[in-house]
Amino acid sequence: MAQTLFQKVWDAHTVRKLPSGQTQLFVGLHLVHEVTTPQAFDMLRQDGWKVSYPNRTFGTVDHIVPTSSRQRPFLDVMAEEMTAALERNCRDAGIPLWTLDSDNQGIVHVIGPELGLTQPGMTIACGDSHTSTHGALGALAFGIGTSQVRDVLASQSLALDPLKVRRIEVNGPLEPGVYAKDVILTIIRRLGVDGGVGFAYEYGGSTIDAMTIDERMTVCNMSIEGGARAGYVNPDNTTFEFLRGRPYAPSGQMFDRAVAWWRSIASDRGAAYDDRVAFDAASIGPTVTWGINPGQSVGVSEPIAGSPVDEAFAFMGFHPGSRVEGTKIDVAFIGSCTNGRLSDLEAAARVVRGHHVAPHVKALVVPGSQAVRRAAEARGLHDVFTSAGFEWRGAGCSMCLGMNTDKLEGRQVCASSSNRNFKGRQGSPTGRTLLMSPAMVAAAAIAGEVVDVRTMLEEVPA
Ligand code: SF4
């Protein structure tokens, strides 16, 4: 019988059905970082358990570590304590860890695919909501809480509720100036931030098929913002070529054997879905959020619809009928696991080249990993950004969340390439986040206000 990738991977990893109705699922890859693990390791020790599969567990530091200085001990005591705890726990358990002095350090969802750890047909877990990113390579990847991190450390398995599968098709070419970020913001806008509850999202159609793995990661990354438990794209030649030669990917004959298996786990033609939704790429333009959840978005020059009593209007300072275009910004942030990859920095640099950041704007570029940083520097992108007035940082989560030294102040407005615009997300309880593509952030940094990036791309020679 024709099956979806979801059904095949779920069945292949099922340990047993639990009396609760949940499924105990074996986890092929467990990624750990400094913030959601100290308590999990403590609980493990208290219960007298050991890490069952240290060879399937890999660690990095990203959330709380500073990106402006790598000097130890960190000035932030909590950052130092959490990092030291992860170092201790990984050393004791024999888990490979990439700390700030490692070439492989970076945001957990950037380094997994980059190193070839993330592979099609895998089940992946990590104590971070945006673990869905790894679905871009045809994996089933789940964000988990601290007690589940403990469970995976102890048993390499997770108890999960079964999910339905929604096929989301996007078809047609994207116009210049329209990016994967605009696609996923549009999907969440239409289906709602709770529209995916109880579902895994399978993305397909000619637009998704034509996307690079970086772009597919941007789409899958925000599945969780649409309420879905996971999001994935069926593996294809783009996936296999992305993985070829990566340090943890199979090599030689094993690679060819792996490709045969990876191909076999893609959804079968004729597989049944619990729901199907279709989007026309031609109807998607540069999209920005205006509210306090990622579903509250709008075309950059479209009027915002809604009821004036919605608390998002009062908080953000917009009114029904107003446009985001022209909104003055204070901070521009290019980075995060949504849009901190090399192709994101290249797209932003194309807009920035030959311009300067507006005098009132603080602008930062934070590569998603040290490897992204090195590759960007090899292409001279750091010169493009720094000569335009951007700060050029080390790898980490930075201003995606207000947990490290990069925070908004007061009512500042931030044009951000990250994935969450909840109240307080960027460190100030009254700070305002406008989510958009990295090219749109770059355009806003230069103009000092939100603009349609297409007007600036017209100035860029082909
Ligand atoms: S960049 Fe943001 S969303 Fe991604 S792992 Fe870091 S904190 Fe989480």
Short mmCIF file of C-alpha atoms and ligand atoms in Angstrom, two decimals:
data_model
loop_
_atom_site.label_atom_id
_atom_site.label_comp_id
_atom_site.label_asym_id
_atom_site.label_seq_id
_atom_site.Cartn_x
_atom_site.Cartn_y
_atom_site.Cartn_z
CA MET A 1 0.00 0.00 0.00
CA ALA A 2 1.30 3.48 -0.88
CA GLN A 3 2.69 5.21 2.19
CA THR A 4 3.98 8.65 3.17
CA LEU A 5 7.54 9.22 4.35
CA PHE A 6 6.03 9.95 7.74
CA GLN A 7 4.40 6.51 7.96
CA LYS A 8 7.50 4.67 6.74
CA VAL A 9 9.92 6.42 9.11
CA TRP A 10 7.51 6.23 12.04
CA ASP A 11 6.93 2.48 11.54
CA ALA A 12 10.65 1.76 11.05
CA HIS A 13 11.45 3.44 14.40
CA THR A 14 8.54 2.12 16.46
CA VAL A 15 9.78 0.24 19.53
CA ARG A 16 6.27 -0.51 20.78
CA LYS A 17 2.80 0.91 21.24
CA LEU A 18 2.32 2.16 24.79
CA PRO A 19 -0.88 1.54 26.82
CA SER A 20 -1.41 5.33 26.78
CA GLY A 21 -1.94 5.21 23.00
CA GLN A 22 1.43 6.83 22.40
CA THR A 23 4.21 5.21 20.42
CA GLN A 24 7.68 4.63 21.81
CA LEU A 25 9.91 5.78 18.98
CA PHE A 26 13.62 5.08 18.68
CA VAL A 27 15.66 8.26 18.18
CA GLY A 28 18.44 7.99 15.61
CA LEU A 29 20.14 11.26 16.46
CA HIS A 30 19.98 13.33 19.64
CA LEU A 31 21.37 16.85 19.49
CA VAL A 32 22.07 18.66 22.77
CA HIS A 33 22.99 22.24 23.65
CA GLU A 34 23.83 24.19 26.77
CA VAL A 35 20.39 25.48 27.76
CA THR A 36 17.96 22.56 27.91
CA THR A 37 20.40 19.93 29.18
CA PRO A 38 21.86 20.78 32.63
CA GLN A 39 18.65 19.78 34.43
CA ALA A 40 18.17 16.74 32.16
CA PHE A 41 21.62 15.41 33.03
CA ASP A 42 20.94 16.16 36.73
CA MET A 43 17.70 14.14 36.59
CA LEU A 44 19.54 11.32 34.84
CA ARG A 45 22.14 11.19 37.60
CA GLN A 46 19.50 11.38 40.36
CA ASP A 47 17.74 8.39 38.85
CA GLY A 48 21.03 6.49 38.56
CA TRP A 49 20.85 6.19 34.77
CA LYS A 50 23.56 6.55 32.16
CA VAL A 51 23.47 7.93 28.62
CA SER A 52 22.44 4.90 26.62
CA TYR A 53 23.78 5.89 23.17
CA PRO A 54 26.55 8.50 23.49
CA ASN A 55 27.55 7.67 19.90
CA ARG A 56 24.14 8.91 18.70
CA THR A 57 24.35 12.12 20.76
CA PHE A 58 26.19 15.30 19.72
CA GLY A 59 26.52 18.63 21.49
CA THR A 60 27.14 22.26 20.61
CA VAL A 61 26.78 25.63 22.35
CA ASP A 62 24.58 28.27 20.77
CA HIS A 63 21.72 29.77 22.81
CA ILE A 64 23.27 31.63 25.71
CA VAL A 65 26.89 31.98 24.62
CA PRO A 66 28.01 35.45 23.50
CA THR A 67 28.74 36.03 19.81
CA SER A 68 30.83 39.17 20.34
CA SER A 69 33.65 37.61 22.39
CA ARG A 70 34.78 34.01 22.81
CA GLN A 71 36.84 34.84 25.93
CA ARG A 72 36.32 32.42 28.87
CA PRO A 73 35.06 32.68 31.51
CA PHE A 74 32.09 34.55 30.00
CA LEU A 75 31.07 37.78 31.72
CA ASP A 76 27.55 36.35 32.00
CA VAL A 77 27.78 33.95 34.95
CA MET A 78 24.81 31.87 33.82
CA ALA A 79 26.27 31.44 30.34
CA GLU A 80 29.53 30.28 31.87
CA GLU A 81 27.77 27.85 34.25
CA MET A 82 25.58 26.32 31.54
CA THR A 83 28.47 25.93 29.13
CA ALA A 84 30.70 24.42 31.80
CA ALA A 85 27.91 22.01 32.81
CA LEU A 86 27.51 20.83 29.19
CA GLU A 87 31.26 20.40 28.85
CA ARG A 88 31.35 18.35 32.06
CA ASN A 89 28.31 16.25 31.18
CA CYS A 90 29.49 15.49 27.65
CA ARG A 91 32.98 14.62 28.84
CA ASP A 92 31.61 12.25 31.53
CA ALA A 93 29.23 10.55 29.10
CA GLY A 94 31.63 10.39 26.13
CA ILE A 95 29.46 12.67 23.96
CA PRO A 96 31.23 14.67 21.23
CA LEU A 97 30.83 18.40 21.93
CA TRP A 98 31.67 21.41 19.80
CA THR A 99 32.32 24.38 22.08
CA LEU A 100 33.37 27.89 21.13
CA ASP A 101 36.93 26.91 20.34
CA SER A 102 35.78 24.29 17.81
CA ASP A 103 35.57 24.89 14.06
CA ASN A 104 32.29 22.94 14.06
CA GLN A 105 30.47 25.06 16.67
CA GLY A 106 27.24 26.72 15.67
CA ILE A 107 23.49 26.71 16.07
CA VAL A 108 22.36 23.14 16.61
CA HIS A 109 20.02 23.16 13.57
CA VAL A 110 22.71 24.59 11.33
CA ILE A 111 25.53 22.25 12.24
CA GLY A 112 23.51 18.98 12.10
CA PRO A 113 22.87 19.20 8.34
CA GLU A 114 26.20 20.94 7.70
CA LEU A 115 28.14 18.03 9.19
CA GLY A 116 25.99 15.40 7.49
CA LEU A 117 24.65 14.16 10.83
CA THR A 118 21.11 14.86 9.64
CA GLN A 119 20.13 12.27 7.05
CA PRO A 120 16.92 11.17 5.30
CA GLY A 121 14.80 8.60 7.08
CA MET A 122 16.18 9.42 10.51
CA THR A 123 14.31 10.28 13.66
CA ILE A 124 15.93 13.27 15.37
CA ALA A 125 15.26 14.92 18.72
CA CYS A 126 16.63 18.07 20.30
CA GLY A 127 15.62 20.26 23.22
CA ASP A 128 14.66 23.15 20.96
CA SER A 129 11.36 23.86 19.21
CA HIS A 130 12.92 24.45 15.80
CA THR A 131 14.26 20.91 15.45
CA SER A 132 11.74 20.60 12.62
CA THR A 133 14.47 22.27 10.49
CA HIS A 134 16.12 18.87 9.95
CA GLY A 135 13.01 17.67 8.09
CA ALA A 136 14.38 19.54 5.07
CA LEU A 137 16.55 16.47 4.46
CA GLY A 138 13.70 14.00 4.78
CA ALA A 139 14.08 13.27 8.51
CA LEU A 140 11.34 13.24 11.15
CA ALA A 141 12.65 15.72 13.68
CA PHE A 142 11.01 16.66 16.95
CA GLY A 143 11.63 19.50 19.38
CA ILE A 144 11.41 18.21 22.95
CA GLY A 145 11.30 19.55 26.52
CA THR A 146 13.86 19.06 29.27
CA SER A 147 12.25 15.95 30.81
CA GLN A 148 12.08 14.37 27.33
CA VAL A 149 15.78 15.20 26.87
CA ARG A 150 16.32 13.11 30.00
CA ASP A 151 14.18 10.32 28.52
CA VAL A 152 16.17 10.30 25.27
CA LEU A 153 19.49 10.39 27.11
CA ALA A 154 18.39 7.41 29.20
CA SER A 155 16.57 5.29 26.63
CA GLN A 156 17.30 6.79 23.17
CA SER A 157 13.56 6.80 22.67
CA LEU A 158 10.58 9.09 22.99
CA ALA A 159 6.90 8.59 23.75
CA LEU A 160 4.95 10.46 21.06
CA ASP A 161 1.33 10.81 20.03
CA PRO A 162 0.62 9.61 16.50
CA LEU A 163 0.29 12.42 13.96
CA LYS A 164 -1.79 13.11 10.89
CA VAL A 165 -0.03 14.26 7.72
CA ARG A 166 -0.93 17.37 5.74
CA ARG A 167 0.55 17.69 2.26
CA ILE A 168 1.31 21.38 1.53
CA GLU A 169 2.02 22.01 -2.13
CA VAL A 170 3.54 25.21 -3.44
CA ASN A 171 3.74 25.43 -7.22
CA GLY A 172 5.36 27.77 -9.70
CA PRO A 173 8.47 29.96 -9.72
CA LEU A 174 9.08 32.59 -7.03
CA GLU A 175 9.58 36.13 -8.28
CA PRO A 176 12.95 37.83 -7.69
CA GLY A 177 12.94 39.31 -4.19
CA VAL A 178 10.66 36.56 -2.87
CA TYR A 179 12.32 33.92 -0.72
CA ALA A 180 11.66 30.72 1.23
CA LYS A 181 10.91 32.88 4.30
CA ASP A 182 8.06 34.56 2.42
CA VAL A 183 6.71 31.13 1.48
CA ILE A 184 6.56 29.83 5.03
CA LEU A 185 5.22 33.09 6.46
CA THR A 186 2.45 32.94 3.84
CA ILE A 187 1.67 29.30 4.68
CA ILE A 188 1.40 30.10 8.40
CA ARG A 189 -0.66 33.19 7.68
CA ARG A 190 -3.21 31.17 5.72
CA LEU A 191 -3.31 28.01 7.89
CA GLY A 192 -2.89 29.79 11.24
CA VAL A 193 -0.49 29.33 14.12
CA ASP A 194 -2.62 26.44 15.45
CA GLY A 195 -3.56 25.05 12.03
CA GLY A 196 -0.93 22.33 12.24
CA VAL A 197 -1.75 21.00 15.72
CA GLY A 198 -1.76 17.20 15.54
CA PHE A 199 -0.08 17.19 12.12
CA ALA A 200 3.27 16.66 10.47
CA TYR A 201 3.60 18.90 7.43
CA GLU A 202 4.91 17.39 4.20
CA TYR A 203 6.03 20.18 1.83
CA GLY A 204 6.11 19.55 -1.90
CA GLY A 205 5.22 20.94 -5.30
CA SER A 206 7.44 22.49 -7.95
CA THR A 207 8.46 25.50 -5.82
CA ILE A 208 9.72 23.30 -2.99
CA ASP A 209 11.28 20.84 -5.46
CA ALA A 210 13.29 23.71 -6.98
CA MET A 211 14.51 24.93 -3.58
CA THR A 212 18.02 24.34 -2.25
CA ILE A 213 18.40 22.49 1.03
CA ASP A 214 19.08 25.84 2.74
CA GLU A 215 15.73 27.13 1.51
CA ARG A 216 13.93 23.93 2.48
CA MET A 217 15.43 24.31 5.96
CA THR A 218 13.94 27.79 6.25
CA VAL A 219 10.52 26.37 5.40
CA CYS A 220 10.74 23.32 7.68
CA ASN A 221 12.21 25.41 10.51
CA MET A 222 8.98 27.36 10.95
CA SER A 223 6.62 24.35 10.78
CA ILE A 224 6.41 24.55 14.55
CA GLU A 225 5.25 28.18 14.27
CA GLY A 226 2.27 26.86 12.32
CA GLY A 227 1.49 24.42 15.14
CA ALA A 228 2.83 21.32 13.33
CA ARG A 229 4.84 18.82 15.39
CA ALA A 230 7.26 18.25 12.49
CA GLY A 231 7.77 19.29 8.88
CA TYR A 232 9.64 17.56 6.09
CA VAL A 233 10.46 17.48 2.40
CA ASN A 234 10.86 14.16 0.59
CA PRO A 235 14.53 13.42 -0.14
CA ASP A 236 15.59 13.82 -3.77
CA ASN A 237 18.76 14.38 -5.80
CA THR A 238 19.15 17.85 -4.25
CA THR A 239 19.26 16.17 -0.83
CA PHE A 240 21.74 13.50 -1.87
CA GLU A 241 24.11 15.99 -3.51
CA PHE A 242 23.92 18.19 -0.42
CA LEU A 243 25.03 15.26 1.75
CA ARG A 244 27.75 13.93 -0.53
CA GLY A 245 31.18 14.40 1.06
CA ARG A 246 29.95 15.77 4.40
CA PRO A 247 31.97 14.51 7.38
CA TYR A 248 29.29 12.30 8.98
CA ALA A 249 27.54 11.23 5.76
CA PRO A 250 28.33 7.76 4.43
CA SER A 251 31.08 7.68 1.83
CA GLY A 252 32.10 5.46 -1.10
CA GLN A 253 29.89 2.43 -1.69
CA MET A 254 28.07 3.09 1.57
CA PHE A 255 26.91 6.42 0.16
CA ASP A 256 25.36 4.69 -2.89
CA ARG A 257 23.66 2.15 -0.64
CA ALA A 258 22.41 4.93 1.57
CA VAL A 259 20.98 6.81 -1.44
CA ALA A 260 19.01 3.70 -2.42
CA TRP A 261 17.53 3.54 1.10
CA TRP A 262 16.93 7.29 1.25
CA ARG A 263 15.05 7.16 -2.08
CA SER A 264 12.89 4.32 -0.80
CA ILE A 265 11.62 6.24 2.20
CA ALA A 266 10.19 9.15 0.17
CA SER A 267 6.39 9.26 0.07
CA ASP A 268 4.95 6.92 -2.56
CA ARG A 269 2.94 8.25 -5.46
CA GLY A 270 -0.69 7.74 -4.49
CA ALA A 271 -0.03 7.88 -0.74
CA ALA A 272 -3.06 9.03 1.23
CA TYR A 273 -2.90 12.24 3.25
CA ASP A 274 -5.16 13.44 6.02
CA ASP A 275 -5.33 16.86 4.39
CA ARG A 276 -3.99 18.69 1.34
CA VAL A 277 -3.48 22.41 0.79
CA ALA A 278 -2.11 24.18 -2.28
CA PHE A 279 -0.43 27.55 -2.78
CA ASP A 280 0.43 29.42 -5.97
CA ALA A 281 3.97 30.82 -5.75
CA ALA A 282 2.99 33.70 -8.04
CA SER A 283 0.65 34.98 -5.32
CA ILE A 284 3.48 35.21 -2.73
CA GLY A 285 5.31 38.51 -2.32
CA PRO A 286 7.75 39.88 0.26
CA THR A 287 6.02 39.20 3.55
CA VAL A 288 6.51 40.73 7.01
CA THR A 289 4.91 40.13 10.36
CA TRP A 290 3.05 43.03 11.92
CA GLY A 291 1.80 41.31 15.12
CA ILE A 292 2.87 39.17 18.03
CA ASN A 293 2.78 35.72 16.47
CA PRO A 294 4.25 34.51 13.16
CA GLY A 295 0.78 34.08 11.64
CA GLN A 296 0.13 37.81 11.87
CA SER A 297 1.88 38.70 8.64
CA VAL A 298 1.06 40.69 5.56
CA GLY A 299 2.52 41.62 2.18
CA VAL A 300 4.95 44.45 2.85
CA SER A 301 2.84 47.08 1.11
CA GLU A 302 -0.59 45.56 1.83
CA PRO A 303 -2.90 47.15 4.41
CA ILE A 304 -3.16 45.16 7.64
CA ALA A 305 -6.61 43.68 8.19
CA GLY A 306 -8.03 42.94 11.61
CA SER A 307 -9.98 44.20 14.57
CA PRO A 308 -8.65 47.23 16.44
CA VAL A 309 -9.33 45.44 19.74
CA ASP A 310 -6.68 42.80 18.92
CA GLU A 311 -3.94 43.28 21.51
CA ALA A 312 -1.34 42.91 18.72
CA PHE A 313 -2.34 46.32 17.32
CA ALA A 314 -1.96 48.05 20.68
CA PHE A 315 1.36 46.34 21.39
CA MET A 316 2.91 46.90 17.98
CA GLY A 317 1.53 50.39 17.38
CA PHE A 318 -0.20 49.52 14.10
CA HIS A 319 -3.85 50.09 13.20
CA PRO A 320 -6.20 48.18 10.90
CA GLY A 321 -5.53 49.53 7.40
CA SER A 322 -1.95 50.68 8.13
CA ARG A 323 1.05 49.25 6.24
CA VAL A 324 4.31 47.87 7.62
CA GLU A 325 6.24 49.49 4.77
CA GLY A 326 7.71 52.74 6.06
CA THR A 327 7.93 51.57 9.69
CA LYS A 328 11.11 53.02 11.22
CA ILE A 329 13.40 50.36 12.68
CA ASP A 330 16.05 50.59 15.41
CA VAL A 331 17.77 47.22 15.03
CA ALA A 332 18.42 44.86 12.09
CA PHE A 333 19.28 41.23 12.85
CA ILE A 334 20.45 38.79 10.18
CA GLY A 335 20.99 35.31 11.62
CA SER A 336 19.29 32.40 13.45
CA CYS A 337 18.56 28.79 12.52
CA THR A 338 15.88 30.05 10.14
CA ASN A 339 18.09 32.33 8.07
CA GLY A 340 21.71 32.26 9.27
CA ARG A 341 23.17 30.11 6.49
CA LEU A 342 25.62 31.08 3.76
CA SER A 343 22.94 31.56 1.09
CA ASP A 344 21.03 33.85 3.48
CA LEU A 345 24.11 36.00 4.03
CA GLU A 346 24.74 36.05 0.27
CA ALA A 347 21.18 37.21 -0.41
CA ALA A 348 21.54 39.96 2.21
CA ALA A 349 24.99 41.00 0.94
CA ARG A 350 23.60 41.45 -2.59
CA VAL A 351 21.30 44.12 -1.19
CA VAL A 352 23.91 45.72 1.10
CA ARG A 353 26.81 46.02 -1.36
CA GLY A 354 27.62 49.66 -2.05
CA HIS A 355 25.25 51.01 0.63
CA HIS A 356 25.51 52.05 4.27
CA VAL A 357 23.34 51.22 7.28
CA ALA A 358 21.10 54.15 8.26
CA PRO A 359 22.72 56.16 11.08
CA HIS A 360 20.02 55.39 13.67
CA VAL A 361 20.10 51.59 13.09
CA LYS A 362 22.15 49.01 14.99
CA ALA A 363 22.73 46.19 12.51
CA LEU A 364 24.27 42.78 13.12
CA VAL A 365 25.06 39.72 11.05
CA VAL A 366 25.46 36.54 13.07
CA PRO A 367 26.44 33.48 11.02
CA GLY A 368 24.64 30.27 11.98
CA SER A 369 27.89 28.38 12.40
CA GLN A 370 31.62 28.87 12.39
CA ALA A 371 31.70 27.06 9.05
CA VAL A 372 29.19 29.55 7.62
CA ARG A 373 31.34 32.37 8.99
CA ARG A 374 34.50 30.97 7.39
CA ALA A 375 32.77 30.39 4.04
CA ALA A 376 31.31 33.90 4.10
CA GLU A 377 34.72 35.39 4.91
CA ALA A 378 36.32 33.40 2.07
CA ARG A 379 33.83 35.14 -0.26
CA GLY A 380 34.53 38.57 1.24
CA LEU A 381 31.00 38.95 2.61
CA HIS A 382 32.26 40.14 6.00
CA ASP A 383 33.89 43.10 4.22
CA VAL A 384 30.62 43.92 2.47
CA PHE A 385 28.77 43.93 5.79
CA THR A 386 31.36 45.67 7.97
CA SER A 387 32.09 48.40 5.45
CA ALA A 388 28.34 49.04 5.32
CA GLY A 389 28.24 49.42 9.12
CA PHE A 390 27.03 45.97 10.22
CA GLU A 391 28.62 44.17 13.17
CA TRP A 392 30.13 40.83 12.10
CA ARG A 393 29.82 38.20 14.84
CA GLY A 394 30.81 34.69 15.86
CA ALA A 395 28.25 31.89 15.49
CA GLY A 396 25.27 31.57 17.83
CA CYS A 397 21.59 32.31 18.38
CA SER A 398 22.26 35.92 19.38
CA MET A 399 19.21 38.17 19.04
CA CYS A 400 16.83 35.40 18.02
CA LEU A 401 16.01 35.13 21.72
CA GLY A 402 16.74 37.42 24.67
CA MET A 403 18.90 34.91 26.48
CA ASN A 404 22.39 36.22 25.72
CA THR A 405 23.91 39.69 25.68
CA ASP A 406 22.10 40.75 22.46
CA LYS A 407 18.78 42.22 23.52
CA LEU A 408 16.36 44.88 22.36
CA GLU A 409 15.93 47.86 24.67
CA GLY A 410 12.57 49.39 25.56
CA ARG A 411 10.16 49.77 22.63
CA GLN A 412 12.80 49.27 19.96
CA VAL A 413 11.65 47.84 16.63
CA CYS A 414 13.77 45.05 15.15
CA ALA A 415 13.71 43.85 11.55
CA SER A 416 14.67 40.23 12.13
CA SER A 417 15.37 37.16 9.99
CA SER A 418 14.52 34.87 12.94
CA ASN A 419 11.33 32.90 13.55
CA ARG A 420 9.48 34.25 16.59
CA ASN A 421 7.91 37.63 17.24
CA PHE A 422 6.27 36.89 20.59
CA LYS A 423 6.22 39.69 23.15
CA GLY A 424 9.59 39.80 24.89
CA ARG A 425 11.23 37.26 22.55
CA GLN A 426 14.19 39.51 21.82
CA GLY A 427 14.88 40.42 25.43
CA SER A 428 12.80 43.55 26.06
CA PRO A 429 9.24 43.01 27.35
CA THR A 430 8.09 45.91 25.17
CA GLY A 431 10.43 45.35 22.20
CA ARG A 432 8.80 44.83 18.80
CA THR A 433 9.91 42.21 16.28
CA LEU A 434 9.12 42.29 12.56
CA LEU A 435 9.97 38.94 10.93
CA MET A 436 11.08 38.95 7.30
CA SER A 437 13.62 37.47 4.90
CA PRO A 438 17.35 38.30 5.33
CA ALA A 439 17.28 40.37 2.11
CA MET A 440 14.35 42.37 3.51
CA VAL A 441 16.25 42.90 6.79
CA ALA A 442 19.25 44.14 4.82
CA ALA A 443 17.04 46.55 2.86
CA ALA A 444 15.45 47.83 6.09
CA ALA A 445 18.88 48.33 7.69
CA ILE A 446 19.96 50.55 4.82
CA ALA A 447 16.71 52.48 4.43
CA GLY A 448 16.24 52.80 8.20
CA GLU A 449 12.66 51.65 7.72
CA VAL A 450 10.81 48.67 6.27
CA VAL A 451 10.90 48.73 2.48
CA ASP A 452 10.04 46.35 -0.34
CA VAL A 453 13.38 44.71 -1.13
CA ARG A 454 12.39 44.45 -4.80
CA THR A 455 12.88 48.21 -5.17
CA MET A 456 16.49 47.80 -4.03
CA LEU A 457 17.20 44.71 -6.10
CA GLU A 458 16.38 46.75 -9.19
CA GLU A 459 19.52 48.76 -8.44
CA VAL A 460 21.71 45.63 -8.27
CA PRO A 461 23.36 44.83 -11.64
CA ALA A 462 22.41 41.32 -12.80
S1 SF4 B 1 18.40 30.52 16.53
FE1 SF4 B 1 16.60 30.87 17.78
S2 SF4 B 1 15.10 29.32 17.24
FE2 SF4 B 1 17.10 28.70 16.43
S3 SF4 B 1 17.97 27.32 17.96
FE3 SF4 B 1 18.69 29.38 18.43
S4 SF4 B 1 17.18 30.26 19.84
FE4 SF4 B 1 16.26 28.42 18.92
#
